[in-house]
mmCIF file with all atom_site columns, C-alpha atoms and ligand atoms in Angstrom:
data_model
loop_
_atom_site.group_PDB
_atom_site.id
_atom_site.type_symbol
_atom_site.label_atom_id
_atom_site.label_alt_id
_atom_site.label_comp_id
_atom_site.label_asym_id
_atom_site.label_entity_id
_atom_site.label_seq_id
_atom_site.pdbx_PDB_ins_code
_atom_site.Cartn_x
_atom_site.Cartn_y
_atom_site.Cartn_z
_atom_site.occupancy
_atom_site.B_iso_or_equiv
_atom_site.pdbx_formal_charge
_atom_site.auth_seq_id
_atom_site.auth_comp_id
_atom_site.auth_asym_id
_atom_site.auth_atom_id
_atom_site.pdbx_PDB_model_num
ATOM   1   C  CA  . MET A 1 1   ? 146.239 90.254 125.566 1.00 97.00 ? 649 MET A CA  1
ATOM   2   C  CA  . LYS A 1 2   ? 149.402 90.461 123.786 1.00 98.00 ? 650 LYS A CA  1
ATOM   3   C  CA  . PHE A 1 3   ? 151.669 87.513 123.617 1.00 98.00 ? 651 PHE A CA  1
ATOM   4   C  CA  . HIS A 1 4   ? 155.218 87.953 122.586 1.00 98.00 ? 652 HIS A CA  1
ATOM   5   C  CA  . PHE A 1 5   ? 157.184 84.501 122.180 1.00 98.00 ? 653 PHE A CA  1
ATOM   6   C  CA  . TYR A 1 6   ? 160.871 85.404 122.304 1.00 98.00 ? 654 TYR A CA  1
ATOM   7   C  CA  . ALA A 1 7   ? 162.197 81.636 122.283 1.00 98.00 ? 655 ALA A CA  1
ATOM   8   C  CA  . HIS A 1 8   ? 162.365 78.569 124.382 1.00 98.00 ? 656 HIS A CA  1
ATOM   9   C  CA  . SER A 1 9   ? 160.336 79.247 127.261 1.00 98.00 ? 657 SER A CA  1
ATOM   10  C  CA  . THR A 1 10  ? 160.905 82.985 127.414 1.00 98.00 ? 658 THR A CA  1
ATOM   11  C  CA  . PHE A 1 11  ? 157.679 84.767 126.670 1.00 98.00 ? 659 PHE A CA  1
ATOM   12  C  CA  . ALA A 1 12  ? 156.050 88.021 127.641 1.00 98.00 ? 660 ALA A CA  1
ATOM   13  C  CA  . VAL A 1 13  ? 152.145 89.092 128.356 1.00 98.00 ? 661 VAL A CA  1
ATOM   14  C  CA  . THR A 1 14  ? 150.944 92.575 127.820 1.00 98.00 ? 662 THR A CA  1
ATOM   15  C  CA  . ALA A 1 15  ? 147.754 94.040 129.121 1.00 98.00 ? 663 ALA A CA  1
ATOM   16  C  CA  . ASN A 1 16  ? 146.652 97.608 130.192 1.00 96.00 ? 664 ASN A CA  1
ATOM   17  C  CA  . ASP A 1 17  ? 150.186 98.792 129.096 1.00 97.00 ? 665 ASP A CA  1
ATOM   18  C  CA  . LYS A 1 18  ? 151.743 96.502 131.868 1.00 98.00 ? 666 LYS A CA  1
ATOM   19  C  CA  . THR A 1 19  ? 154.080 93.655 130.591 1.00 98.00 ? 667 THR A CA  1
ATOM   20  C  CA  . ILE A 1 20  ? 154.828 90.353 132.550 1.00 98.00 ? 668 ILE A CA  1
ATOM   21  C  CA  . LEU A 1 21  ? 158.130 88.557 131.258 1.00 98.00 ? 669 LEU A CA  1
ATOM   22  C  CA  . PHE A 1 22  ? 158.463 84.797 131.867 1.00 99.00 ? 670 PHE A CA  1
ATOM   23  C  CA  . ASP A 1 23  ? 161.891 82.886 132.274 1.00 98.00 ? 671 ASP A CA  1
ATOM   24  C  CA  . PRO A 1 24  ? 164.363 84.992 130.402 1.00 98.00 ? 672 PRO A CA  1
ATOM   25  C  CA  . PHE A 1 25  ? 166.893 83.199 128.607 1.00 98.00 ? 673 PHE A CA  1
ATOM   26  C  CA  . LEU A 1 26  ? 168.036 85.293 125.878 1.00 98.00 ? 674 LEU A CA  1
ATOM   27  C  CA  . THR A 1 27  ? 171.733 85.558 125.832 1.00 96.00 ? 675 THR A CA  1
ATOM   28  C  CA  . GLY A 1 28  ? 173.394 82.491 124.466 1.00 95.00 ? 676 GLY A CA  1
ATOM   29  C  CA  . ASN A 1 29  ? 169.853 81.078 123.428 1.00 97.00 ? 677 ASN A CA  1
ATOM   30  C  CA  . PRO A 1 30  ? 170.983 79.213 120.273 1.00 97.00 ? 678 PRO A CA  1
ATOM   31  C  CA  . LYS A 1 31  ? 167.360 80.697 118.562 1.00 97.00 ? 679 LYS A CA  1
ATOM   32  C  CA  . LEU A 1 32  ? 168.150 84.212 119.432 1.00 97.00 ? 680 LEU A CA  1
ATOM   33  C  CA  . GLU A 1 33  ? 171.630 84.797 118.054 1.00 95.00 ? 681 GLU A CA  1
ATOM   34  C  CA  . GLY A 1 34  ? 172.292 88.512 117.741 1.00 93.00 ? 682 GLY A CA  1
ATOM   35  C  CA  . PHE A 1 35  ? 169.322 89.632 119.912 1.00 96.00 ? 683 PHE A CA  1
ATOM   36  C  CA  . ASP A 1 36  ? 169.555 92.815 121.584 1.00 96.00 ? 684 ASP A CA  1
ATOM   37  C  CA  . VAL A 1 37  ? 168.719 92.379 125.253 1.00 97.00 ? 685 VAL A CA  1
ATOM   38  C  CA  . SER A 1 38  ? 168.755 96.182 125.873 1.00 96.00 ? 686 SER A CA  1
ATOM   39  C  CA  . THR A 1 39  ? 165.637 96.358 123.851 1.00 95.00 ? 687 THR A CA  1
ATOM   40  C  CA  . VAL A 1 40  ? 163.547 94.261 126.393 1.00 98.00 ? 688 VAL A CA  1
ATOM   41  C  CA  . GLN A 1 41  ? 161.057 96.045 128.490 1.00 97.00 ? 689 GLN A CA  1
ATOM   42  C  CA  . CYS A 1 42  ? 158.833 94.665 131.490 1.00 98.00 ? 690 CYS A CA  1
ATOM   43  C  CA  . ASP A 1 43  ? 157.134 95.397 134.686 1.00 98.00 ? 691 ASP A CA  1
ATOM   44  C  CA  . TYR A 1 44  ? 157.447 91.980 136.383 1.00 98.00 ? 692 TYR A CA  1
ATOM   45  C  CA  . ILE A 1 45  ? 159.633 88.820 135.549 1.00 98.00 ? 693 ILE A CA  1
ATOM   46  C  CA  . LEU A 1 46  ? 158.006 85.513 136.630 1.00 98.00 ? 694 LEU A CA  1
ATOM   47  C  CA  . ILE A 1 47  ? 160.667 82.643 137.160 1.00 98.00 ? 695 ILE A CA  1
ATOM   48  C  CA  . SER A 1 48  ? 159.426 79.136 137.189 1.00 98.00 ? 696 SER A CA  1
ATOM   49  C  CA  . HIS A 1 49  ? 162.475 77.653 138.550 1.00 98.00 ? 697 HIS A CA  1
ATOM   50  C  CA  . ALA A 1 50  ? 166.245 78.039 138.709 1.00 98.00 ? 698 ALA A CA  1
ATOM   51  C  CA  . HIS A 1 51  ? 167.745 76.218 135.731 1.00 98.00 ? 699 HIS A CA  1
ATOM   52  C  CA  . ALA A 1 52  ? 169.916 78.363 133.310 1.00 97.00 ? 700 ALA A CA  1
ATOM   53  C  CA  . ASP A 1 53  ? 167.489 78.177 130.510 1.00 98.00 ? 701 ASP A CA  1
ATOM   54  C  CA  . HIS A 1 54  ? 164.779 79.889 132.428 1.00 98.00 ? 702 HIS A CA  1
ATOM   55  C  CA  . ILE A 1 55  ? 167.037 82.494 134.534 1.00 98.00 ? 703 ILE A CA  1
ATOM   56  C  CA  . SER A 1 56  ? 170.052 83.666 132.654 1.00 97.00 ? 704 SER A CA  1
ATOM   57  C  CA  . ASP A 1 57  ? 168.936 86.829 131.819 1.00 98.00 ? 705 ASP A CA  1
ATOM   58  C  CA  . CYS A 1 58  ? 167.083 87.602 134.966 1.00 98.00 ? 706 CYS A CA  1
ATOM   59  C  CA  . ILE A 1 59  ? 169.711 89.576 137.148 1.00 98.00 ? 707 ILE A CA  1
ATOM   60  C  CA  . ALA A 1 60  ? 170.537 91.877 133.984 1.00 98.00 ? 708 ALA A CA  1
ATOM   61  C  CA  . LEU A 1 61  ? 166.842 92.259 133.052 1.00 98.00 ? 709 LEU A CA  1
ATOM   62  C  CA  . ALA A 1 62  ? 165.517 93.131 136.482 1.00 98.00 ? 710 ALA A CA  1
ATOM   63  C  CA  . LYS A 1 63  ? 168.351 95.742 136.859 1.00 98.00 ? 711 LYS A CA  1
ATOM   64  C  CA  . GLN A 1 64  ? 167.952 97.068 133.336 1.00 97.00 ? 712 GLN A CA  1
ATOM   65  C  CA  . THR A 1 65  ? 164.145 97.339 133.626 1.00 98.00 ? 713 THR A CA  1
ATOM   66  C  CA  . GLY A 1 66  ? 163.534 97.996 137.414 1.00 98.00 ? 714 GLY A CA  1
ATOM   67  C  CA  . ALA A 1 67  ? 160.883 95.201 137.205 1.00 98.00 ? 715 ALA A CA  1
ATOM   68  C  CA  . GLN A 1 68  ? 159.750 93.114 140.238 1.00 98.00 ? 716 GLN A CA  1
ATOM   69  C  CA  . VAL A 1 69  ? 160.987 89.256 140.222 1.00 98.00 ? 717 VAL A CA  1
ATOM   70  C  CA  . ILE A 1 70  ? 158.458 86.880 141.454 1.00 98.00 ? 718 ILE A CA  1
ATOM   71  C  CA  . CYS A 1 71  ? 160.131 83.529 142.325 1.00 98.00 ? 719 CYS A CA  1
ATOM   72  C  CA  . ALA A 1 72  ? 160.666 80.747 144.873 1.00 98.00 ? 720 ALA A CA  1
ATOM   73  C  CA  . TRP A 1 73  ? 161.843 81.930 148.365 1.00 98.00 ? 721 TRP A CA  1
ATOM   74  C  CA  . GLU A 1 74  ? 165.437 80.479 147.317 1.00 98.00 ? 722 GLU A CA  1
ATOM   75  C  CA  . VAL A 1 75  ? 165.747 82.187 144.041 1.00 98.00 ? 723 VAL A CA  1
ATOM   76  C  CA  . HIS A 1 76  ? 164.748 85.411 145.841 1.00 98.00 ? 724 HIS A CA  1
ATOM   77  C  CA  . GLU A 1 77  ? 167.469 84.922 148.287 1.00 98.00 ? 725 GLU A CA  1
ATOM   78  C  CA  . TRP A 1 78  ? 170.151 84.306 145.257 1.00 97.00 ? 726 TRP A CA  1
ATOM   79  C  CA  . LEU A 1 79  ? 168.817 87.155 143.524 1.00 98.00 ? 727 LEU A CA  1
ATOM   80  C  CA  . ASN A 1 80  ? 169.165 89.616 146.683 1.00 98.00 ? 728 ASN A CA  1
ATOM   81  C  CA  . LYS A 1 81  ? 172.727 88.369 147.265 1.00 97.00 ? 729 LYS A CA  1
ATOM   82  C  CA  . ASN A 1 82  ? 173.395 89.050 143.348 1.00 97.00 ? 730 ASN A CA  1
ATOM   83  C  CA  . GLY A 1 83  ? 172.263 92.881 143.530 1.00 97.00 ? 731 GLY A CA  1
ATOM   84  C  CA  . VAL A 1 84  ? 168.475 92.576 142.754 1.00 98.00 ? 732 VAL A CA  1
ATOM   85  C  CA  . GLU A 1 85  ? 166.299 93.597 145.625 1.00 97.00 ? 733 GLU A CA  1
ATOM   86  C  CA  . TYR A 1 86  ? 162.951 94.271 143.908 1.00 98.00 ? 734 TYR A CA  1
ATOM   87  C  CA  . THR A 1 87  ? 161.925 90.770 144.456 1.00 98.00 ? 735 THR A CA  1
ATOM   88  C  CA  . HIS A 1 88  ? 158.826 89.040 145.951 1.00 98.00 ? 736 HIS A CA  1
ATOM   89  C  CA  . PRO A 1 89  ? 159.189 85.204 147.220 1.00 98.00 ? 737 PRO A CA  1
ATOM   90  C  CA  . MET A 1 90  ? 156.727 82.640 146.853 1.00 98.00 ? 738 MET A CA  1
ATOM   91  C  CA  . ASN A 1 91  ? 156.279 78.886 147.083 1.00 98.00 ? 739 ASN A CA  1
ATOM   92  C  CA  . THR A 1 92  ? 153.795 76.143 145.638 1.00 98.00 ? 740 THR A CA  1
ATOM   93  C  CA  . GLY A 1 93  ? 150.277 76.621 146.848 1.00 98.00 ? 741 GLY A CA  1
ATOM   94  C  CA  . GLY A 1 94  ? 150.520 80.366 147.483 1.00 98.00 ? 742 GLY A CA  1
ATOM   95  C  CA  . SER A 1 95  ? 148.748 83.382 145.726 1.00 98.00 ? 743 SER A CA  1
ATOM   96  C  CA  . TRP A 1 96  ? 149.416 87.045 145.746 1.00 98.00 ? 744 TRP A CA  1
ATOM   97  C  CA  . ASP A 1 97  ? 147.545 89.902 144.132 1.00 98.00 ? 745 ASP A CA  1
ATOM   98  C  CA  . PHE A 1 98  ? 150.206 92.126 142.641 1.00 98.00 ? 746 PHE A CA  1
ATOM   99  C  CA  . ILE A 1 99  ? 147.188 94.811 141.489 1.00 94.00 ? 747 ILE A CA  1
ATOM   100 C  CA  . ASP A 1 100 ? 148.077 94.402 137.853 1.00 97.00 ? 748 ASP A CA  1
ATOM   101 C  CA  . PHE A 1 101 ? 147.673 90.796 138.007 1.00 98.00 ? 749 PHE A CA  1
ATOM   102 C  CA  . LYS A 1 102 ? 147.205 88.023 140.452 1.00 98.00 ? 750 LYS A CA  1
ATOM   103 C  CA  . VAL A 1 103 ? 149.175 84.756 140.534 1.00 98.00 ? 751 VAL A CA  1
ATOM   104 C  CA  . LYS A 1 104 ? 148.835 81.492 142.216 1.00 98.00 ? 752 LYS A CA  1
ATOM   105 C  CA  . CYS A 1 105 ? 151.859 79.146 142.404 1.00 98.00 ? 753 CYS A CA  1
ATOM   106 C  CA  . VAL A 1 106 ? 151.167 75.574 141.632 1.00 98.00 ? 754 VAL A CA  1
ATOM   107 C  CA  . VAL A 1 107 ? 153.118 72.301 141.400 1.00 98.00 ? 755 VAL A CA  1
ATOM   108 C  CA  . ALA A 1 108 ? 155.711 71.471 138.973 1.00 98.00 ? 756 ALA A CA  1
ATOM   109 C  CA  . HIS A 1 109 ? 157.511 68.062 138.962 1.00 98.00 ? 757 HIS A CA  1
ATOM   110 C  CA  . HIS A 1 110 ? 160.739 68.819 137.819 1.00 98.00 ? 758 HIS A CA  1
ATOM   111 C  CA  . SER A 1 111 ? 164.256 70.073 139.756 1.00 98.00 ? 759 SER A CA  1
ATOM   112 C  CA  . SER A 1 112 ? 165.543 73.617 140.347 1.00 97.00 ? 760 SER A CA  1
ATOM   113 C  CA  . GLY A 1 113 ? 169.373 73.945 140.765 1.00 96.00 ? 761 GLY A CA  1
ATOM   114 C  CA  . LEU A 1 114 ? 170.865 77.486 140.237 1.00 96.00 ? 762 LEU A CA  1
ATOM   115 C  CA  . PRO A 1 115 ? 173.415 78.110 137.642 1.00 92.00 ? 763 PRO A CA  1
ATOM   116 C  CA  . ASP A 1 116 ? 176.084 78.262 140.369 1.00 92.00 ? 764 ASP A CA  1
ATOM   117 C  CA  . GLY A 1 117 ? 175.267 75.168 142.000 1.00 93.00 ? 765 GLY A CA  1
ATOM   118 C  CA  . SER A 1 118 ? 173.194 76.411 144.775 1.00 93.00 ? 766 SER A CA  1
ATOM   119 C  CA  . TYR A 1 119 ? 169.794 75.030 145.828 1.00 96.00 ? 767 TYR A CA  1
ATOM   120 C  CA  . GLY A 1 120 ? 166.760 76.827 143.923 1.00 97.00 ? 768 GLY A CA  1
ATOM   121 C  CA  . GLY A 1 121 ? 164.016 75.330 146.001 1.00 97.00 ? 769 GLY A CA  1
ATOM   122 C  CA  . ASN A 1 122 ? 160.743 73.745 144.365 1.00 96.00 ? 770 ASN A CA  1
ATOM   123 C  CA  . PRO A 1 123 ? 160.011 74.433 140.655 1.00 98.00 ? 771 PRO A CA  1
ATOM   124 C  CA  . MET A 1 124 ? 156.438 75.945 140.097 1.00 98.00 ? 772 MET A CA  1
ATOM   125 C  CA  . GLY A 1 125 ? 153.887 76.476 137.204 1.00 98.00 ? 773 GLY A CA  1
ATOM   126 C  CA  . PHE A 1 126 ? 151.783 79.548 137.646 1.00 99.00 ? 774 PHE A CA  1
ATOM   127 C  CA  . ILE A 1 127 ? 148.062 80.606 137.055 1.00 99.00 ? 775 ILE A CA  1
ATOM   128 C  CA  . VAL A 1 128 ? 147.827 84.094 136.088 1.00 98.00 ? 776 VAL A CA  1
ATOM   129 C  CA  . TRP A 1 129 ? 144.850 86.347 136.069 1.00 98.00 ? 777 TRP A CA  1
ATOM   130 C  CA  . PHE A 1 130 ? 145.746 89.229 133.865 1.00 98.00 ? 778 PHE A CA  1
ATOM   131 C  CA  . GLY A 1 131 ? 143.704 91.669 131.888 1.00 95.00 ? 779 GLY A CA  1
ATOM   132 C  CA  . GLU A 1 132 ? 140.481 90.022 131.131 1.00 95.00 ? 780 GLU A CA  1
ATOM   133 C  CA  . GLN A 1 133 ? 142.097 86.662 130.914 1.00 98.00 ? 781 GLN A CA  1
ATOM   134 C  CA  . CYS A 1 134 ? 143.413 83.805 132.855 1.00 98.00 ? 782 CYS A CA  1
ATOM   135 C  CA  . PHE A 1 135 ? 146.255 81.418 131.951 1.00 98.00 ? 783 PHE A CA  1
ATOM   136 C  CA  . TYR A 1 136 ? 148.220 78.558 133.197 1.00 99.00 ? 784 TYR A CA  1
ATOM   137 C  CA  . TYR A 1 137 ? 151.996 78.377 132.461 1.00 99.00 ? 785 TYR A CA  1
ATOM   138 C  CA  . ALA A 1 138 ? 153.299 74.933 133.665 1.00 98.00 ? 786 ALA A CA  1
ATOM   139 C  CA  . GLY A 1 139 ? 156.908 75.658 133.640 1.00 98.00 ? 787 GLY A CA  1
ATOM   140 C  CA  . ASP A 1 140 ? 159.275 72.720 133.098 1.00 98.00 ? 788 ASP A CA  1
ATOM   141 C  CA  . THR A 1 141 ? 157.110 69.492 134.430 1.00 98.00 ? 789 THR A CA  1
ATOM   142 C  CA  . ALA A 1 142 ? 156.259 66.280 133.910 1.00 98.00 ? 790 ALA A CA  1
ATOM   143 C  CA  . LEU A 1 143 ? 152.502 65.369 133.562 1.00 98.00 ? 791 LEU A CA  1
ATOM   144 C  CA  . THR A 1 144 ? 151.181 65.211 136.928 1.00 98.00 ? 792 THR A CA  1
ATOM   145 C  CA  . ILE A 1 145 ? 147.838 64.590 138.349 1.00 98.00 ? 793 ILE A CA  1
ATOM   146 C  CA  . ASP A 1 146 ? 148.342 67.711 140.371 1.00 98.00 ? 794 ASP A CA  1
ATOM   147 C  CA  . MET A 1 147 ? 146.937 69.554 137.218 1.00 98.00 ? 795 MET A CA  1
ATOM   148 C  CA  . SER A 1 148 ? 143.623 68.179 137.739 1.00 98.00 ? 796 SER A CA  1
ATOM   149 C  CA  . LEU A 1 149 ? 143.125 70.611 140.692 1.00 98.00 ? 797 LEU A CA  1
ATOM   150 C  CA  . ILE A 1 150 ? 143.869 73.519 138.471 1.00 98.00 ? 798 ILE A CA  1
ATOM   151 C  CA  . PRO A 1 151 ? 140.092 73.989 137.216 1.00 98.00 ? 799 PRO A CA  1
ATOM   152 C  CA  . THR A 1 152 ? 139.064 74.071 140.695 1.00 98.00 ? 800 THR A CA  1
ATOM   153 C  CA  . TRP A 1 153 ? 140.980 77.308 141.201 1.00 98.00 ? 801 TRP A CA  1
ATOM   154 C  CA  . ALA A 1 154 ? 140.754 78.788 137.621 1.00 98.00 ? 802 ALA A CA  1
ATOM   155 C  CA  . GLN A 1 155 ? 138.616 78.815 134.234 1.00 98.00 ? 803 GLN A CA  1
ATOM   156 C  CA  . LEU A 1 156 ? 141.446 79.167 131.719 1.00 98.00 ? 804 LEU A CA  1
ATOM   157 C  CA  . ASP A 1 157 ? 141.670 81.111 128.418 1.00 98.00 ? 805 ASP A CA  1
ATOM   158 C  CA  . PHE A 1 158 ? 144.712 79.131 127.471 1.00 98.00 ? 806 PHE A CA  1
ATOM   159 C  CA  . ALA A 1 159 ? 147.525 77.213 128.793 1.00 98.00 ? 807 ALA A CA  1
ATOM   160 C  CA  . VAL A 1 160 ? 151.375 77.621 128.108 1.00 99.00 ? 808 VAL A CA  1
ATOM   161 C  CA  . LEU A 1 161 ? 152.837 74.079 128.186 1.00 98.00 ? 809 LEU A CA  1
ATOM   162 C  CA  . PRO A 1 162 ? 156.392 72.504 127.528 1.00 98.00 ? 810 PRO A CA  1
ATOM   163 C  CA  . ILE A 1 163 ? 156.229 69.824 124.745 1.00 98.00 ? 811 ILE A CA  1
ATOM   164 C  CA  . GLY A 1 164 ? 159.796 69.097 123.973 1.00 98.00 ? 812 GLY A CA  1
ATOM   165 C  CA  . ASP A 1 165 ? 160.170 65.687 125.829 1.00 98.00 ? 813 ASP A CA  1
ATOM   166 C  CA  . ASN A 1 166 ? 163.534 64.643 127.314 1.00 98.00 ? 814 ASN A CA  1
ATOM   167 C  CA  . PHE A 1 167 ? 163.388 67.170 130.274 1.00 98.00 ? 815 PHE A CA  1
ATOM   168 C  CA  . THR A 1 168 ? 159.553 67.950 130.337 1.00 98.00 ? 816 THR A CA  1
ATOM   169 C  CA  . MET A 1 169 ? 156.274 66.409 129.065 1.00 98.00 ? 817 MET A CA  1
ATOM   170 C  CA  . ASP A 1 170 ? 156.143 65.678 125.333 1.00 98.00 ? 818 ASP A CA  1
ATOM   171 C  CA  . ALA A 1 171 ? 153.323 66.675 123.118 1.00 98.00 ? 819 ALA A CA  1
ATOM   172 C  CA  . LYS A 1 172 ? 151.419 63.695 123.785 1.00 98.00 ? 820 LYS A CA  1
ATOM   173 C  CA  . ASP A 1 173 ? 151.537 64.257 127.617 1.00 98.00 ? 821 ASP A CA  1
ATOM   174 C  CA  . ALA A 1 174 ? 151.008 68.005 127.153 1.00 98.00 ? 822 ALA A CA  1
ATOM   175 C  CA  . ALA A 1 175 ? 147.814 67.260 125.339 1.00 98.00 ? 823 ALA A CA  1
ATOM   176 C  CA  . ARG A 1 176 ? 146.615 65.174 128.175 1.00 98.00 ? 824 ARG A CA  1
ATOM   177 C  CA  . ALA A 1 177 ? 147.739 67.956 130.668 1.00 98.00 ? 825 ALA A CA  1
ATOM   178 C  CA  . ALA A 1 178 ? 145.722 70.419 128.618 1.00 98.00 ? 826 ALA A CA  1
ATOM   179 C  CA  . GLN A 1 179 ? 142.691 68.094 129.001 1.00 98.00 ? 827 GLN A CA  1
ATOM   180 C  CA  . MET A 1 180 ? 143.171 68.020 132.763 1.00 98.00 ? 828 MET A CA  1
ATOM   181 C  CA  . VAL A 1 181 ? 143.476 71.860 133.018 1.00 98.00 ? 829 VAL A CA  1
ATOM   182 C  CA  . LYS A 1 182 ? 140.645 72.258 130.735 1.00 98.00 ? 830 LYS A CA  1
ATOM   183 C  CA  . ALA A 1 183 ? 142.450 74.592 128.121 1.00 98.00 ? 831 ALA A CA  1
ATOM   184 C  CA  . ASN A 1 184 ? 141.137 74.343 124.464 1.00 98.00 ? 832 ASN A CA  1
ATOM   185 C  CA  . LYS A 1 185 ? 143.951 76.462 123.385 1.00 98.00 ? 833 LYS A CA  1
ATOM   186 C  CA  . VAL A 1 186 ? 147.768 75.728 124.183 1.00 98.00 ? 834 VAL A CA  1
ATOM   187 C  CA  . VAL A 1 187 ? 151.045 77.686 123.321 1.00 98.00 ? 835 VAL A CA  1
ATOM   188 C  CA  . GLY A 1 188 ? 153.692 75.125 122.850 1.00 98.00 ? 836 GLY A CA  1
ATOM   189 C  CA  . ILE A 1 189 ? 157.186 75.868 124.236 1.00 98.00 ? 837 ILE A CA  1
ATOM   190 C  CA  . HIS A 1 190 ? 160.407 74.424 125.426 1.00 98.00 ? 838 HIS A CA  1
ATOM   191 C  CA  . TYR A 1 191 ? 161.158 72.423 122.088 1.00 98.00 ? 839 TYR A CA  1
ATOM   192 C  CA  . ASP A 1 192 ? 163.702 72.821 119.215 1.00 97.00 ? 840 ASP A CA  1
ATOM   193 C  CA  . THR A 1 193 ? 166.180 75.026 121.191 1.00 97.00 ? 841 THR A CA  1
ATOM   194 C  CA  . PHE A 1 194 ? 168.858 72.293 121.433 1.00 95.00 ? 842 PHE A CA  1
ATOM   195 C  CA  . GLY A 1 195 ? 169.739 68.852 120.746 1.00 94.00 ? 843 GLY A CA  1
ATOM   196 C  CA  . PHE A 1 196 ? 167.681 66.803 123.317 1.00 97.00 ? 844 PHE A CA  1
ATOM   197 C  CA  . ILE A 1 197 ? 164.597 68.510 122.664 1.00 98.00 ? 845 ILE A CA  1
ATOM   198 C  CA  . GLU A 1 198 ? 164.071 68.422 118.944 1.00 97.00 ? 846 GLU A CA  1
ATOM   199 C  CA  . ILE A 1 199 ? 160.464 67.437 117.892 1.00 98.00 ? 847 ILE A CA  1
ATOM   200 C  CA  . ASP A 1 200 ? 158.113 66.976 114.779 1.00 98.00 ? 848 ASP A CA  1
ATOM   201 C  CA  . GLU A 1 201 ? 156.085 70.189 114.981 1.00 98.00 ? 849 GLU A CA  1
ATOM   202 C  CA  . ASN A 1 202 ? 153.172 68.555 112.708 1.00 98.00 ? 850 ASN A CA  1
ATOM   203 C  CA  . LYS A 1 203 ? 153.120 65.596 115.055 1.00 98.00 ? 851 LYS A CA  1
ATOM   204 C  CA  . ALA A 1 204 ? 152.999 67.708 117.950 1.00 98.00 ? 852 ALA A CA  1
ATOM   205 C  CA  . LYS A 1 205 ? 150.155 69.845 116.611 1.00 98.00 ? 853 LYS A CA  1
ATOM   206 C  CA  . GLN A 1 206 ? 148.245 66.477 115.807 1.00 98.00 ? 854 GLN A CA  1
ATOM   207 C  CA  . GLU A 1 207 ? 148.467 65.164 119.390 1.00 98.00 ? 855 GLU A CA  1
ATOM   208 C  CA  . PHE A 1 208 ? 146.219 68.343 120.339 1.00 98.00 ? 856 PHE A CA  1
ATOM   209 C  CA  . ALA A 1 209 ? 144.191 68.332 117.394 1.00 98.00 ? 857 ALA A CA  1
ATOM   210 C  CA  . ALA A 1 210 ? 143.098 64.791 117.974 1.00 98.00 ? 858 ALA A CA  1
ATOM   211 C  CA  . HIS A 1 211 ? 141.417 66.159 121.261 1.00 98.00 ? 859 HIS A CA  1
ATOM   212 C  CA  . GLY A 1 212 ? 140.087 69.214 119.624 1.00 98.00 ? 860 GLY A CA  1
ATOM   213 C  CA  . ILE A 1 213 ? 142.834 71.807 121.294 1.00 98.00 ? 861 ILE A CA  1
ATOM   214 C  CA  . GLU A 1 214 ? 144.209 74.345 119.353 1.00 98.00 ? 862 GLU A CA  1
ATOM   215 C  CA  . CYS A 1 215 ? 147.960 74.368 119.522 1.00 98.00 ? 863 CYS A CA  1
ATOM   216 C  CA  . ILE A 1 216 ? 150.150 77.644 118.607 1.00 98.00 ? 864 ILE A CA  1
ATOM   217 C  CA  . LEU A 1 217 ? 153.543 76.979 118.096 1.00 98.00 ? 865 LEU A CA  1
ATOM   218 C  CA  . PRO A 1 218 ? 154.755 80.656 117.682 1.00 98.00 ? 866 PRO A CA  1
ATOM   219 C  CA  . GLU A 1 219 ? 157.746 81.799 115.344 1.00 98.00 ? 867 GLU A CA  1
ATOM   220 C  CA  . ILE A 1 220 ? 160.736 83.034 117.199 1.00 98.00 ? 868 ILE A CA  1
ATOM   221 C  CA  . ASN A 1 221 ? 160.663 86.496 118.423 1.00 98.00 ? 869 ASN A CA  1
ATOM   222 C  CA  . THR A 1 222 ? 157.050 87.412 117.287 1.00 98.00 ? 870 THR A CA  1
ATOM   223 C  CA  . SER A 1 223 ? 154.007 88.859 118.671 1.00 98.00 ? 871 SER A CA  1
ATOM   224 C  CA  . PHE A 1 224 ? 150.260 87.771 118.388 1.00 98.00 ? 872 PHE A CA  1
ATOM   225 C  CA  . GLU A 1 225 ? 147.010 88.386 120.117 1.00 98.00 ? 873 GLU A CA  1
ATOM   226 C  CA  . ILE A 1 226 ? 145.795 85.676 122.213 1.00 97.00 ? 874 ILE A CA  1
HETATM 227 NI NI1 . LIG B 2 .   ? 164.336 72.912 133.818 1.00 76.86 ? 39  LIG B NI1 1
HETATM 228 MN MN1 . LIG B 2 .   ? 164.038 74.058 131.002 1.00 76.86 ? 40  LIG B MN1 1
#
């Protein structure tokens, strides 16, 4: 599977010529100055929750790419009102087989207001079965005991976890999360984008290494095989 990290919590995975984009925050992202959004291609867009740093380019990219948007019911209604009709509403606990991939929506302890102030429903994490692999994207969340259920549903190849602290888990809690979900490889995200979430990257990696967990902190706007 190809993993492309844009910045913050925006990433895409590609397998079998299909691409799933997560939480698009490109325009106005301090780490992606001058980025040309018109170059982004994807077949699906998954939205973990409605905060601007996860959804700000969703409407434009859905229209540009024709991708199906998978998100909470309330976000789906908001997208429909804003001219994006190719959506699939879900909620925590639910699974769906999209043929190209399967997803299960799981609990995230966070909040989810839309950029215009309207209610965004529950924030979510996702377990994604795609190509030959399975991974967990936590979205924005605190460390939560709910994560201990994840190994009962899925055997993970890796997990994508926020490590920036202040709004989400820090690296220490994320390392505990990785142990709970039984992932020995983690892609760390949601850090260093703006002032509240600046971290010491080496210290963060050590939190994972202390438990024998590999922590990948990708460079901005780069791809790698995972
Ligand atoms: Ni958030
Ligand atoms: Mn966020």
